[in-house]
Coordinates of C-alpha atoms and ligand atoms in Angstrom, one line a residue:
M1 CA 226.4 4.3 37.6
S2 CA 224.9 7.9 38.4
D3 CA 223.8 8.2 34.7
S4 CA 220.7 5.9 35.6
T5 CA 219.2 8.4 37.8
P6 CA 217.2 11.2 35.5
A7 CA 217.7 14.7 37.1
P8 CA 214.8 15.6 39.2
D9 CA 213.4 17.9 36.2
A10 CA 213.1 14.6 34.0
L11 CA 210.6 13.7 36.9
A12 CA 208.4 16.5 37.4
P13 CA 205.2 15.7 36.2
R14 CA 204.3 17.5 32.8
R15 CA 201.4 18.0 31.2
D16 CA 200.6 16.8 27.8
F17 CA 197.3 15.4 26.3
I18 CA 198.5 11.8 27.3
R19 CA 199.4 12.4 30.5
E20 CA 196.1 14.4 30.8
L21 CA 194.1 11.0 29.7
V22 CA 196.4 8.9 31.9
A23 CA 195.5 11.4 35.1
D24 CA 192.5 10.9 34.0
D25 CA 192.3 7.2 34.3
V26 CA 193.6 7.4 37.7
A27 CA 191.0 9.8 38.6
T28 CA 188.4 7.6 37.4
G29 CA 189.8 3.9 38.0
R30 CA 189.0 3.2 34.2
F31 CA 191.2 0.7 33.9
G32 CA 190.9 -1.1 37.2
R33 CA 194.5 -1.5 37.2
A34 CA 197.8 0.9 37.6
P35 CA 198.5 2.9 34.5
A36 CA 200.3 0.3 32.6
T37 CA 202.5 1.3 29.2
R38 CA 204.9 -0.9 26.8
F39 CA 207.9 0.2 24.5
P40 CA 207.4 -2.3 21.9
P41 CA 210.7 -1.9 19.3
E42 CA 211.0 -4.7 16.6
P43 CA 214.5 -6.0 17.0
N44 CA 215.7 -5.7 13.6
G45 CA 218.1 -2.4 14.0
F46 CA 219.7 -0.1 17.0
L47 CA 217.3 2.5 18.7
H48 CA 217.6 5.9 17.4
M49 CA 216.5 9.2 18.8
G50 CA 212.5 8.9 17.8
H51 CA 212.6 5.9 19.8
A52 CA 214.2 7.6 22.8
K53 CA 211.2 10.3 22.7
S54 CA 208.8 7.0 22.6
I55 CA 211.0 5.5 25.9
C56 CA 210.9 8.8 27.7
L57 CA 207.3 9.0 26.9
N58 CA 206.4 5.3 28.2
F59 CA 208.8 5.0 31.0
G60 CA 208.1 8.4 32.3
I61 CA 204.4 8.2 32.4
A62 CA 204.9 4.9 34.4
R63 CA 207.1 6.5 37.0
E64 CA 204.9 9.5 37.5
F65 CA 202.1 7.6 37.8
G66 CA 203.0 5.2 39.8
G67 CA 202.3 2.3 36.9
T68 CA 204.5 -0.2 35.0
C69 CA 206.2 -0.5 31.9
N70 CA 207.3 -3.1 29.9
L71 CA 210.0 -3.8 27.4
R72 CA 208.2 -5.8 24.8
F73 CA 209.9 -7.1 21.7
D74 CA 207.8 -7.2 18.7
D75 CA 209.5 -9.8 17.3
T76 CA 207.0 -11.2 14.6
N77 CA 209.2 -11.0 11.7
P78 CA 211.5 -14.1 11.1
F79 CA 213.5 -12.5 8.3
T80 CA 214.6 -9.3 9.6
E81 CA 215.3 -9.7 13.4
D82 CA 218.4 -10.7 15.6
V83 CA 219.4 -11.4 18.9
K84 CA 222.4 -8.7 18.4
Y85 CA 219.5 -6.0 18.0
V86 CA 217.7 -7.7 21.1
E87 CA 221.0 -7.1 23.2
A88 CA 221.7 -3.5 21.9
I89 CA 218.0 -2.3 22.6
K90 CA 218.1 -3.4 26.4
R91 CA 221.4 -1.9 26.8
D92 CA 220.3 1.5 25.2
V93 CA 216.9 1.7 27.1
Q94 CA 219.2 1.0 30.4
W95 CA 221.8 3.4 29.4
L96 CA 219.0 6.2 29.3
G97 CA 217.9 5.8 32.6
F98 CA 215.0 3.4 32.3
Q99 CA 214.1 -0.3 33.7
W100 CA 211.3 -2.0 32.4
D101 CA 209.2 -3.7 35.1
N102 CA 209.0 -7.2 32.4
E103 CA 211.0 -8.1 29.4
F104 CA 208.5 -9.8 26.7
Y105 CA 209.0 -10.9 23.8
A106 CA 205.6 -11.1 21.2
S107 CA 206.8 -14.3 19.8
D108 CA 206.4 -15.9 23.1
Y109 CA 203.1 -14.9 22.5
F110 CA 202.6 -17.0 19.2
E111 CA 200.7 -19.7 20.8
K112 CA 198.3 -17.6 22.5
L113 CA 197.4 -15.6 18.9
Y114 CA 197.0 -18.9 17.3
E115 CA 194.6 -19.8 20.0
I116 CA 192.6 -16.4 19.3
A117 CA 192.9 -17.1 15.5
E118 CA 191.0 -20.4 16.1
L119 CA 188.3 -18.5 18.1
L120 CA 187.7 -16.3 15.6
V121 CA 187.0 -18.9 13.1
T122 CA 185.1 -20.8 15.3
K123 CA 183.2 -17.5 15.9
G124 CA 182.9 -17.0 12.3
K125 CA 185.1 -13.4 12.4
A126 CA 187.7 -15.0 10.3
Y127 CA 188.2 -16.8 7.3
V128 CA 191.3 -18.9 5.2
D129 CA 191.7 -16.9 1.7
D130 CA 193.4 -18.5 -0.7
Q131 CA 194.0 -15.2 -2.7
S132 CA 197.3 -14.2 -3.3
E133 CA 198.4 -10.8 -1.3
D134 CA 198.6 -9.1 -4.5
D135 CA 194.9 -9.6 -5.4
I136 CA 194.0 -9.1 -1.7
R137 CA 195.2 -5.8 -2.1
T138 CA 193.7 -5.3 -5.6
N139 CA 190.1 -6.6 -4.3
R140 CA 190.2 -4.2 -1.0
G141 CA 188.8 -1.3 -3.2
T142 CA 189.6 2.4 -2.9
V143 CA 188.6 4.9 -0.7
T144 CA 185.6 6.0 -2.8
S145 CA 184.9 2.2 -3.8
A146 CA 183.9 -0.8 -1.8
G147 CA 185.8 -3.8 -2.1
T148 CA 185.2 -6.9 -3.7
P149 CA 184.4 -9.7 -1.4
S150 CA 187.0 -12.6 -1.8
P151 CA 185.3 -16.0 -3.2
W152 CA 186.5 -17.8 -0.1
R153 CA 184.8 -15.2 2.3
N154 CA 182.2 -17.8 3.0
R155 CA 183.7 -20.7 3.8
S156 CA 182.4 -23.0 6.6
V157 CA 183.9 -22.9 10.1
D158 CA 185.0 -26.3 9.6
E159 CA 186.6 -26.1 6.3
N160 CA 188.4 -23.0 7.8
L161 CA 189.6 -24.6 11.1
D162 CA 191.0 -27.4 8.9
L163 CA 192.6 -25.3 6.4
L164 CA 194.0 -23.2 9.3
R165 CA 195.4 -26.2 11.3
R166 CA 197.3 -27.0 7.8
M167 CA 198.7 -23.9 7.4
K168 CA 200.2 -24.3 11.1
A169 CA 200.9 -27.7 10.3
G170 CA 203.2 -26.7 7.1
E171 CA 201.0 -28.3 4.4
F172 CA 201.1 -24.8 2.2
A173 CA 203.5 -23.1 0.7
D174 CA 204.0 -19.6 1.4
G175 CA 201.6 -17.0 -0.2
T176 CA 199.1 -19.9 -1.1
R177 CA 197.0 -19.1 2.1
V178 CA 196.5 -16.5 4.5
L179 CA 193.9 -15.8 7.4
R180 CA 191.7 -12.8 7.4
A181 CA 189.4 -11.3 9.8
K182 CA 185.9 -11.2 8.4
I183 CA 184.7 -7.6 8.8
D184 CA 183.3 -5.5 6.2
M185 CA 184.3 -5.0 2.5
A186 CA 182.7 -1.9 2.3
H187 CA 184.4 -0.6 5.8
P188 CA 185.0 3.5 5.3
N189 CA 188.6 2.7 7.0
M190 CA 190.3 0.6 4.5
I191 CA 192.3 -1.2 7.2
M192 CA 188.9 -2.8 8.5
R193 CA 188.6 -4.4 4.8
D194 CA 189.0 -7.9 6.0
P195 CA 192.8 -7.6 7.5
L196 CA 195.5 -10.2 7.1
L197 CA 196.1 -11.6 10.5
L198 CA 198.5 -14.6 9.7
R199 CA 200.5 -15.6 6.5
I200 CA 202.9 -18.3 5.7
R201 CA 206.6 -18.5 6.0
R202 CA 206.9 -22.3 5.7
G203 CA 209.9 -23.6 7.7
A204 CA 211.5 -20.0 8.3
H205 CA 213.9 -19.6 10.9
H206 CA 212.8 -17.0 13.7
Y207 CA 215.9 -15.9 16.0
R208 CA 213.8 -17.0 19.1
R209 CA 211.2 -19.9 17.8
G210 CA 213.6 -21.5 15.6
T211 CA 211.9 -23.4 12.8
E212 CA 209.0 -24.4 15.1
W213 CA 206.5 -21.9 13.3
N214 CA 205.4 -22.2 9.5
I215 CA 202.8 -19.2 10.1
F216 CA 203.6 -15.7 11.4
P217 CA 201.1 -12.9 12.6
L218 CA 200.8 -9.5 11.2
Y219 CA 201.9 -6.4 13.1
D220 CA 197.7 -5.7 13.6
F221 CA 197.3 -9.2 14.9
A222 CA 199.8 -9.2 17.3
H223 CA 200.2 -5.8 18.1
G224 CA 197.0 -4.9 20.1
L225 CA 196.4 -8.7 21.5
S226 CA 200.2 -8.4 23.1
D227 CA 199.0 -4.9 24.9
A228 CA 195.8 -6.9 25.9
V229 CA 197.5 -10.1 27.0
E230 CA 199.9 -7.7 29.2
G231 CA 197.2 -6.0 30.6
I232 CA 198.6 -2.7 29.4
T233 CA 196.2 0.7 30.1
R234 CA 197.2 2.9 27.3
S235 CA 199.3 1.7 24.0
L236 CA 201.2 4.8 22.9
C237 CA 202.1 4.7 19.2
T238 CA 202.7 7.3 16.5
L239 CA 200.3 9.0 14.2
E240 CA 200.6 6.9 11.1
F241 CA 199.1 4.2 13.0
K242 CA 195.9 6.0 13.4
D243 CA 194.0 4.4 11.0
N244 CA 194.9 1.1 12.7
R245 CA 193.2 1.9 15.9
D246 CA 189.7 0.5 14.7
I247 CA 191.3 -3.2 14.0
Y248 CA 193.1 -2.9 17.6
D249 CA 189.4 -2.1 19.3
W250 CA 188.0 -4.9 17.1
L251 CA 190.7 -7.7 17.7
V252 CA 190.9 -7.2 21.4
A253 CA 187.0 -7.0 21.8
E254 CA 186.6 -10.0 19.4
A255 CA 189.1 -12.1 21.6
G256 CA 187.1 -11.6 24.5
F257 CA 189.4 -9.0 26.6
T258 CA 187.8 -7.0 29.2
N259 CA 188.9 -3.4 30.0
P260 CA 191.2 -3.7 27.3
P261 CA 194.1 -1.2 26.6
T262 CA 193.2 1.7 24.0
Q263 CA 195.7 3.4 21.5
I264 CA 197.0 7.1 21.7
E265 CA 198.5 7.8 18.9
F266 CA 201.3 11.2 18.9
A267 CA 203.7 13.0 16.7
R268 CA 206.6 11.1 15.5
L269 CA 209.9 12.5 16.1
E270 CA 211.6 14.1 12.8
L271 CA 214.7 15.9 13.2
D272 CA 216.6 17.9 10.8
Y273 CA 219.6 17.0 9.0
T274 CA 218.9 13.6 10.2
V275 CA 216.9 10.5 9.1
L276 CA 214.9 8.5 11.8
S277 CA 214.4 5.2 10.2
K278 CA 215.7 2.1 10.9
R279 CA 215.3 1.1 7.2
K280 CA 217.4 4.0 6.0
L281 CA 220.1 3.8 9.1
L282 CA 220.5 0.3 8.3
R283 CA 221.4 1.4 4.6
L284 CA 223.9 3.9 5.9
V285 CA 225.6 0.9 7.8
N286 CA 225.4 -1.6 4.8
E287 CA 226.5 0.8 2.3
G288 CA 229.5 1.8 4.3
H289 CA 228.6 5.3 4.6
V290 CA 229.2 5.1 8.5
S291 CA 231.7 2.8 10.4
G292 CA 228.5 1.0 12.0
W293 CA 225.0 1.4 14.0
D294 CA 227.3 3.2 16.8
D295 CA 229.1 5.2 14.3
P296 CA 229.4 9.0 16.4
R297 CA 227.7 10.6 13.6
M298 CA 224.4 8.4 13.6
P299 CA 221.3 9.5 15.5
T300 CA 221.3 6.6 17.4
I301 CA 221.5 6.1 20.9
A302 CA 224.6 4.0 20.8
G303 CA 226.0 6.6 18.2
L304 CA 225.0 9.4 20.5
R305 CA 226.7 7.7 23.4
R306 CA 229.9 6.8 21.8
R307 CA 230.0 10.4 20.3
G308 CA 230.2 11.7 24.0
V309 CA 226.5 12.9 24.7
R310 CA 225.1 12.1 28.2
P311 CA 221.7 10.5 28.8
E312 CA 220.6 13.3 30.5
A313 CA 220.8 15.7 27.5
I314 CA 218.6 13.2 25.5
R315 CA 216.3 12.9 28.4
T316 CA 216.2 17.0 28.6
F317 CA 215.4 17.3 25.1
A318 CA 212.7 14.7 25.0
E319 CA 211.3 16.7 27.8
T320 CA 211.5 20.0 25.7
I321 CA 209.8 18.9 22.4
G322 CA 207.1 17.3 24.5
V323 CA 204.6 15.4 22.5
A324 CA 201.9 16.7 20.0
R325 CA 199.2 15.5 18.1
K326 CA 200.8 16.9 14.9
D327 CA 203.7 15.9 13.4
A328 CA 206.3 18.6 12.6
R329 CA 210.1 18.6 12.3
V330 CA 212.2 19.4 15.1
E331 CA 215.5 21.7 14.6
I332 CA 218.5 19.6 15.3
S333 CA 219.6 23.4 16.9
I334 CA 217.7 22.6 19.8
F335 CA 219.1 18.9 20.4
E336 CA 222.6 20.4 20.3
H337 CA 221.4 23.4 22.7
A338 CA 220.5 20.4 25.1
V339 CA 224.1 18.9 25.0
R340 CA 225.6 22.0 25.2
N341 CA 223.7 23.0 28.3
D342 CA 224.1 19.8 30.2
L343 CA 227.8 19.7 29.2
N344 CA 228.3 23.2 30.2
M345 CA 227.4 22.6 33.8
E346 CA 229.3 19.4 33.9
V347 CA 232.7 19.3 32.3
P348 CA 236.0 20.8 33.3
R349 CA 237.6 23.2 31.2
V350 CA 241.0 22.4 29.5
L351 CA 243.4 24.2 27.1
A352 CA 244.2 22.2 23.9
V353 CA 244.9 23.6 20.2
L354 CA 243.5 22.0 17.7
K355 CA 245.9 23.3 14.5
P356 CA 249.1 23.9 16.5
L357 CA 251.2 27.2 15.9
K358 CA 254.4 27.4 17.8
V359 CA 255.6 30.4 19.7
V360 CA 258.9 31.0 21.0
L361 CA 258.9 33.6 23.5
T362 CA 262.5 35.2 23.4
N363 CA 262.6 36.9 26.7
Y364 CA 261.5 33.7 28.8
P365 CA 264.3 31.9 30.5
D366 CA 265.2 29.0 28.6
G367 CA 264.5 25.4 30.1
Q368 CA 262.3 27.4 32.9
V369 CA 258.6 25.7 33.2
E370 CA 256.5 27.5 35.5
M371 CA 252.9 26.3 36.9
L372 CA 250.2 28.2 36.4
E373 CA 247.1 28.1 38.4
A374 CA 243.9 27.4 36.1
Q375 CA 240.3 27.4 36.9
D376 CA 238.1 24.1 36.0
Y377 CA 234.9 26.2 35.5
P378 CA 233.7 29.4 34.8
H379 CA 232.1 31.4 37.7
D380 CA 228.7 31.0 36.3
V381 CA 228.6 26.7 37.0
P382 CA 228.2 25.7 40.7
K383 CA 231.3 23.3 40.1
T384 CA 234.7 24.4 40.9
G385 CA 238.1 23.3 41.1
T386 CA 241.9 24.3 39.8
R387 CA 244.7 22.7 38.3
Q388 CA 248.3 23.4 37.3
V389 CA 249.3 24.0 33.8
P390 CA 252.8 24.4 32.8
F391 CA 254.0 27.3 31.1
S392 CA 257.3 27.8 29.2
R393 CA 259.8 28.9 26.3
E394 CA 257.7 27.5 23.7
L395 CA 254.2 27.1 23.3
F396 CA 251.6 26.3 20.8
I397 CA 248.8 28.3 20.0
D398 CA 246.1 27.8 17.3
A399 CA 246.9 28.8 14.0
D400 CA 243.3 30.1 13.6
D401 CA 244.4 32.7 16.8
F402 CA 246.8 34.6 14.5
M403 CA 246.7 36.5 11.2
E404 CA 249.9 38.0 9.3
N405 CA 247.2 40.4 7.5
P406 CA 244.1 40.8 10.1
P407 CA 241.3 42.7 9.2
K408 CA 239.9 45.5 11.5
K409 CA 238.4 44.0 14.6
F410 CA 240.7 41.1 14.8
F411 CA 241.7 40.8 18.4
R412 CA 243.8 37.9 18.4
L413 CA 247.1 37.8 17.7
S414 CA 249.0 39.7 14.8
P415 CA 252.3 41.6 14.2
G416 CA 253.2 44.0 16.6
N417 CA 250.0 43.2 18.5
E418 CA 249.2 41.9 21.9
V419 CA 247.0 39.1 23.5
R420 CA 246.6 37.6 26.6
L421 CA 247.2 33.8 27.2
R422 CA 244.3 32.5 29.1
F423 CA 245.8 32.1 33.0
G424 CA 248.9 33.2 31.9
Y425 CA 250.4 36.6 30.4
I426 CA 250.0 39.1 27.7
I427 CA 252.4 38.4 24.6
K428 CA 253.4 40.6 21.7
C429 CA 254.5 38.9 18.4
E430 CA 257.5 40.5 17.5
D431 CA 258.4 38.4 14.4
V432 CA 257.1 35.7 11.8
V433 CA 259.2 33.1 10.8
K434 CA 258.5 31.2 7.5
D435 CA 259.8 28.5 5.4
A436 CA 261.2 28.6 1.9
A437 CA 257.5 28.1 0.6
G438 CA 256.1 31.0 2.7
N439 CA 254.4 29.0 5.0
I440 CA 254.1 30.4 8.7
T441 CA 256.4 28.1 10.8
E442 CA 256.9 29.9 14.1
L443 CA 256.1 33.3 15.8
R444 CA 258.5 35.0 17.8
C445 CA 257.0 37.2 20.7
T446 CA 257.8 38.8 23.9
Y447 CA 255.9 38.1 27.0
D448 CA 255.3 41.0 29.8
P449 CA 256.5 39.3 33.2
E450 CA 254.4 42.2 34.7
T451 CA 251.0 40.9 33.5
K452 CA 250.8 37.4 35.1
S453 CA 247.0 36.8 35.4
G454 CA 245.8 36.8 39.0
G455 CA 249.3 38.7 39.8
A456 CA 249.4 42.4 41.4
N457 CA 249.8 43.8 37.8
S458 CA 247.5 41.8 35.9
D459 CA 245.1 44.7 35.4
R460 CA 246.6 45.8 32.1
K461 CA 244.0 45.0 29.7
V462 CA 244.1 43.7 26.2
K463 CA 241.1 43.0 23.6
G464 CA 241.5 39.3 23.0
T465 CA 242.6 35.9 25.3
I466 CA 243.4 32.8 23.4
Q467 CA 244.0 29.5 24.5
W468 CA 247.8 27.6 24.4
V469 CA 249.6 24.8 25.5
S470 CA 253.3 24.5 26.5
A471 CA 255.1 22.5 23.9
A472 CA 257.2 20.3 25.8
Q473 CA 254.7 18.9 28.4
A474 CA 251.4 18.9 26.0
L475 CA 250.0 16.0 24.9
T476 CA 249.6 15.0 21.0
C477 CA 246.4 13.5 20.7
E478 CA 243.9 12.8 17.5
V479 CA 240.7 14.9 17.4
R480 CA 237.5 13.7 15.6
L481 CA 235.5 16.8 14.6
Y482 CA 232.1 15.2 13.9
D483 CA 229.4 17.2 12.4
R484 CA 226.2 16.8 10.8
L485 CA 225.7 13.4 8.7
F486 CA 223.5 15.2 6.5
S487 CA 224.2 18.8 4.9
A488 CA 220.3 19.3 3.7
P489 CA 217.8 19.9 6.6
N490 CA 215.5 17.7 5.2
P491 CA 217.6 14.6 3.9
D492 CA 214.4 13.0 2.2
D493 CA 213.7 16.2 0.3
V494 CA 215.5 15.7 -3.0
P495 CA 215.2 15.5 -6.8
E496 CA 213.5 12.7 -8.3
G497 CA 215.9 9.8 -9.0
Q498 CA 218.0 10.9 -6.2
D499 CA 217.7 9.4 -2.1
F500 CA 218.8 10.7 1.2
I501 CA 221.9 9.2 0.5
S502 CA 222.9 12.2 -2.0
T503 CA 222.5 14.7 0.7
L504 CA 225.0 13.3 2.8
N505 CA 227.5 15.6 4.3
P506 CA 231.0 14.9 2.7
E507 CA 232.9 16.9 5.6
S508 CA 230.9 15.2 8.6
L509 CA 234.0 13.8 9.8
V510 CA 237.4 15.4 9.9
V511 CA 239.9 13.9 11.5
I512 CA 243.3 15.8 13.2
P513 CA 246.0 13.4 14.0
N514 CA 248.3 15.7 16.0
A515 CA 246.4 18.2 18.0
K516 CA 247.5 19.1 21.7
V517 CA 246.0 19.3 24.8
E518 CA 247.1 20.3 28.1
P519 CA 248.9 17.4 30.5
S520 CA 246.5 17.7 33.2
V521 CA 244.0 15.4 31.0
A522 CA 245.9 12.7 31.8
A523 CA 244.7 12.2 34.9
H524 CA 241.2 11.8 34.0
P525 CA 240.0 8.3 32.7
V526 CA 239.3 7.7 29.5
G527 CA 235.4 8.3 29.0
S528 CA 235.8 11.7 30.5
R529 CA 234.3 14.9 28.9
F530 CA 235.6 18.5 28.7
Q531 CA 235.3 21.5 27.3
F532 CA 238.4 22.7 25.1
E533 CA 237.9 26.6 25.8
R534 CA 237.0 28.4 23.0
V535 CA 236.5 25.3 20.8
G536 CA 233.9 22.9 21.8
Y537 CA 232.8 19.8 24.0
F538 CA 235.0 16.7 23.7
Y539 CA 234.8 13.3 24.9
A540 CA 237.7 11.0 25.4
E541 CA 236.9 8.4 23.4
P542 CA 237.0 5.0 25.6
E543 CA 237.2 2.5 22.5
D544 CA 240.1 3.9 20.5
S545 CA 242.0 5.9 22.9
R546 CA 245.5 4.4 24.0
P547 CA 247.9 5.5 26.8
G548 CA 250.0 8.0 25.6
R549 CA 247.5 8.3 22.6
L550 CA 244.4 10.0 23.6
V551 CA 241.5 10.4 20.9
F552 CA 238.8 12.9 21.3
N553 CA 235.3 13.1 19.7
R554 CA 234.0 16.5 19.6
I555 CA 230.5 16.3 20.9
V556 CA 229.2 19.7 19.8
G557 CA 230.5 22.9 19.4
L558 CA 230.3 25.7 21.7
R559 CA 227.8 27.7 19.3
D560 CA 225.6 26.7 16.4
S561 CA 228.3 27.3 13.5
W562 CA 225.4 26.2 10.7
A563 CA 223.4 29.5 11.7
K564 CA 226.4 31.6 11.2
E565 CA 226.7 29.8 7.9
I566 CA 223.1 30.4 6.7
K567 CA 223.1 34.2 8.0
K568 CA 226.6 34.5 6.1
G569 CA 224.3 33.4 3.0
Ligands
LIG601 P1 211.5 2.4 11.8 O1 210.8 3.5 10.8 O2 212.7 3.6 12.5 O3 211.7 1.4 12.0 P2 209.4 1.8 13.8 O4 208.5 2.4 14.7 O5 209.2 0.9 12.3 O6 210.9 2.7 13.6 P3 209.9 -0.1 16.5 O7 210.6 -0.8 16.8 O8 208.8 -0.8 15.8 O9 210.2 1.0 15.1 O10 209.3 1.4 17.3 C1 209.3 0.9 18.2 C2 208.5 2.2 19.0 O11 209.2 3.5 18.9 C3 206.9 2.3 18.4 O12 206.0 2.5 19.6 C4 206.9 3.2 17.8 O13 206.0 4.2 17.4 C5 208.3 4.4 18.5 N1 209.1 5.2 17.3 C6 209.8 4.6 16.3 N2 210.4 5.7 15.7 C7 209.5 6.7 16.0 C8 209.7 8.2 15.9 N3 210.7 8.7 15.1 N4 209.4 9.1 17.1 C9 208.8 8.8 18.0 N5 208.3 7.5 18.3 C10 209.0 6.6 17.2
LIG602 MG1 208.2 -1.2 12.7

């Protein structure tokens, strides 16, 4: 699979503040081991472009510095996780071009975490609190005032150990007790005010551990210690975890890890016209706004793959945006640009007509079919190739390339005017045929036999060149025009009482049931990508295409049509 080898530029060492730190780790031997990173998704949804950024960063650093990167499922919540998400995540990471050194599961560390819980209790660094989680939250105080210590804060080690063991054994109901770290109820960092470590979920069914466990670790308790168990050096996470760094450091130190990993935060990816949150994406799926996690409009890796985007484009995009210390929204046009650039260099051009309008060449011999030579790539692309395209008396052109009463600078076809057919001849519109309702049904044109492309007399120039297909030989196909899923740059920026759902773009999918494409595409396997000249980049959808009935997804247009919209006002 050639997709799995990143382009050389994706391997070139880039310098950002994280890579500077890692380079420094290597130079100073700070951790006494090779750089070790991990990508730690929770298997509660499909991966999205934000995860892709994190994947490129974690796996990229391991690769560049000769280190390792683990795939670790952060699966500590029995209510939301599922093996179907584990499978999807593995497939998506590999499709992006990365292979993990180890596949780990935080749920495999439950025993180890429990051992550490007992150790903390024994050291007087953790206690069982009988307050409800609500009361604990209330008693935590505010940024300006200290919290109120729990009445259970000074339980003896023996009592705490006994209660912890009974929590584990399933003696207590959910919500009746929690294990908390004993740190400082007046700590300036609120997270350090005796954070929760374990909570009761008696008899809960975990997708890997079954009903074996009655207590489950909270994120802070599981995350850093999982990193430490795996010998991670730098634990990369997004900025909203900045305040969690203190508890991370406290826990790995109290648990006795020497040379423990340290956390570095970077900016979350936020993309215009998109939401990047599994919770919100799950809503789109559950409420039926999209056909599933892999709907081609979804910003998920599975959706992008199904749309026809290549992994190279996603990696290039991740590289382009880099990593920063401050959150900032990224313009979707930067992503679309990466997709377009990638396809421009890779995919053959073909002729296709999305809105077929019949053209009859009245002076072309009836029944004659002539094969025209067509270039697969423009001259500024390193790839080359030619194919034969049938030409005959009856053609289709795109209805948008004809205007009965054109404005001044309309260089396509109009009554009495000429246009060049790509790889073919110059034609002239002589007559417009309409039905009783006044709709144009056919154009009667003449062609100039002296003007064959590449022929001796081909130097006669006209201003416009348009695509076309021969009516008898063209393949009829379904074309799915995908567009941005949201029509607002920031879908979350809505008036009170509304949410991101209200900014869905009603035209994010337009299906054209009877588009026409030149017959040469049949020689390519489904899953191939093309540029439809003058239209955009398209993907022969492997799941829904049938022999004789291809389905094409629009991956991206040839230019940013939204930029034009904005200029038009
Ligand atoms: P979501 O809010 O979509 O559920 P998450 O952070 O809860 O995202 P996880 O599965 O916990 O999802 O994330 C796995 C890794 O991916 C984490 O290290 C997280 O920081 C990173 N990640 C998630 N979303 C983004 C994003 N938008 N930009 C960069 N990294 C992200
Ligand atoms: Mg999460």
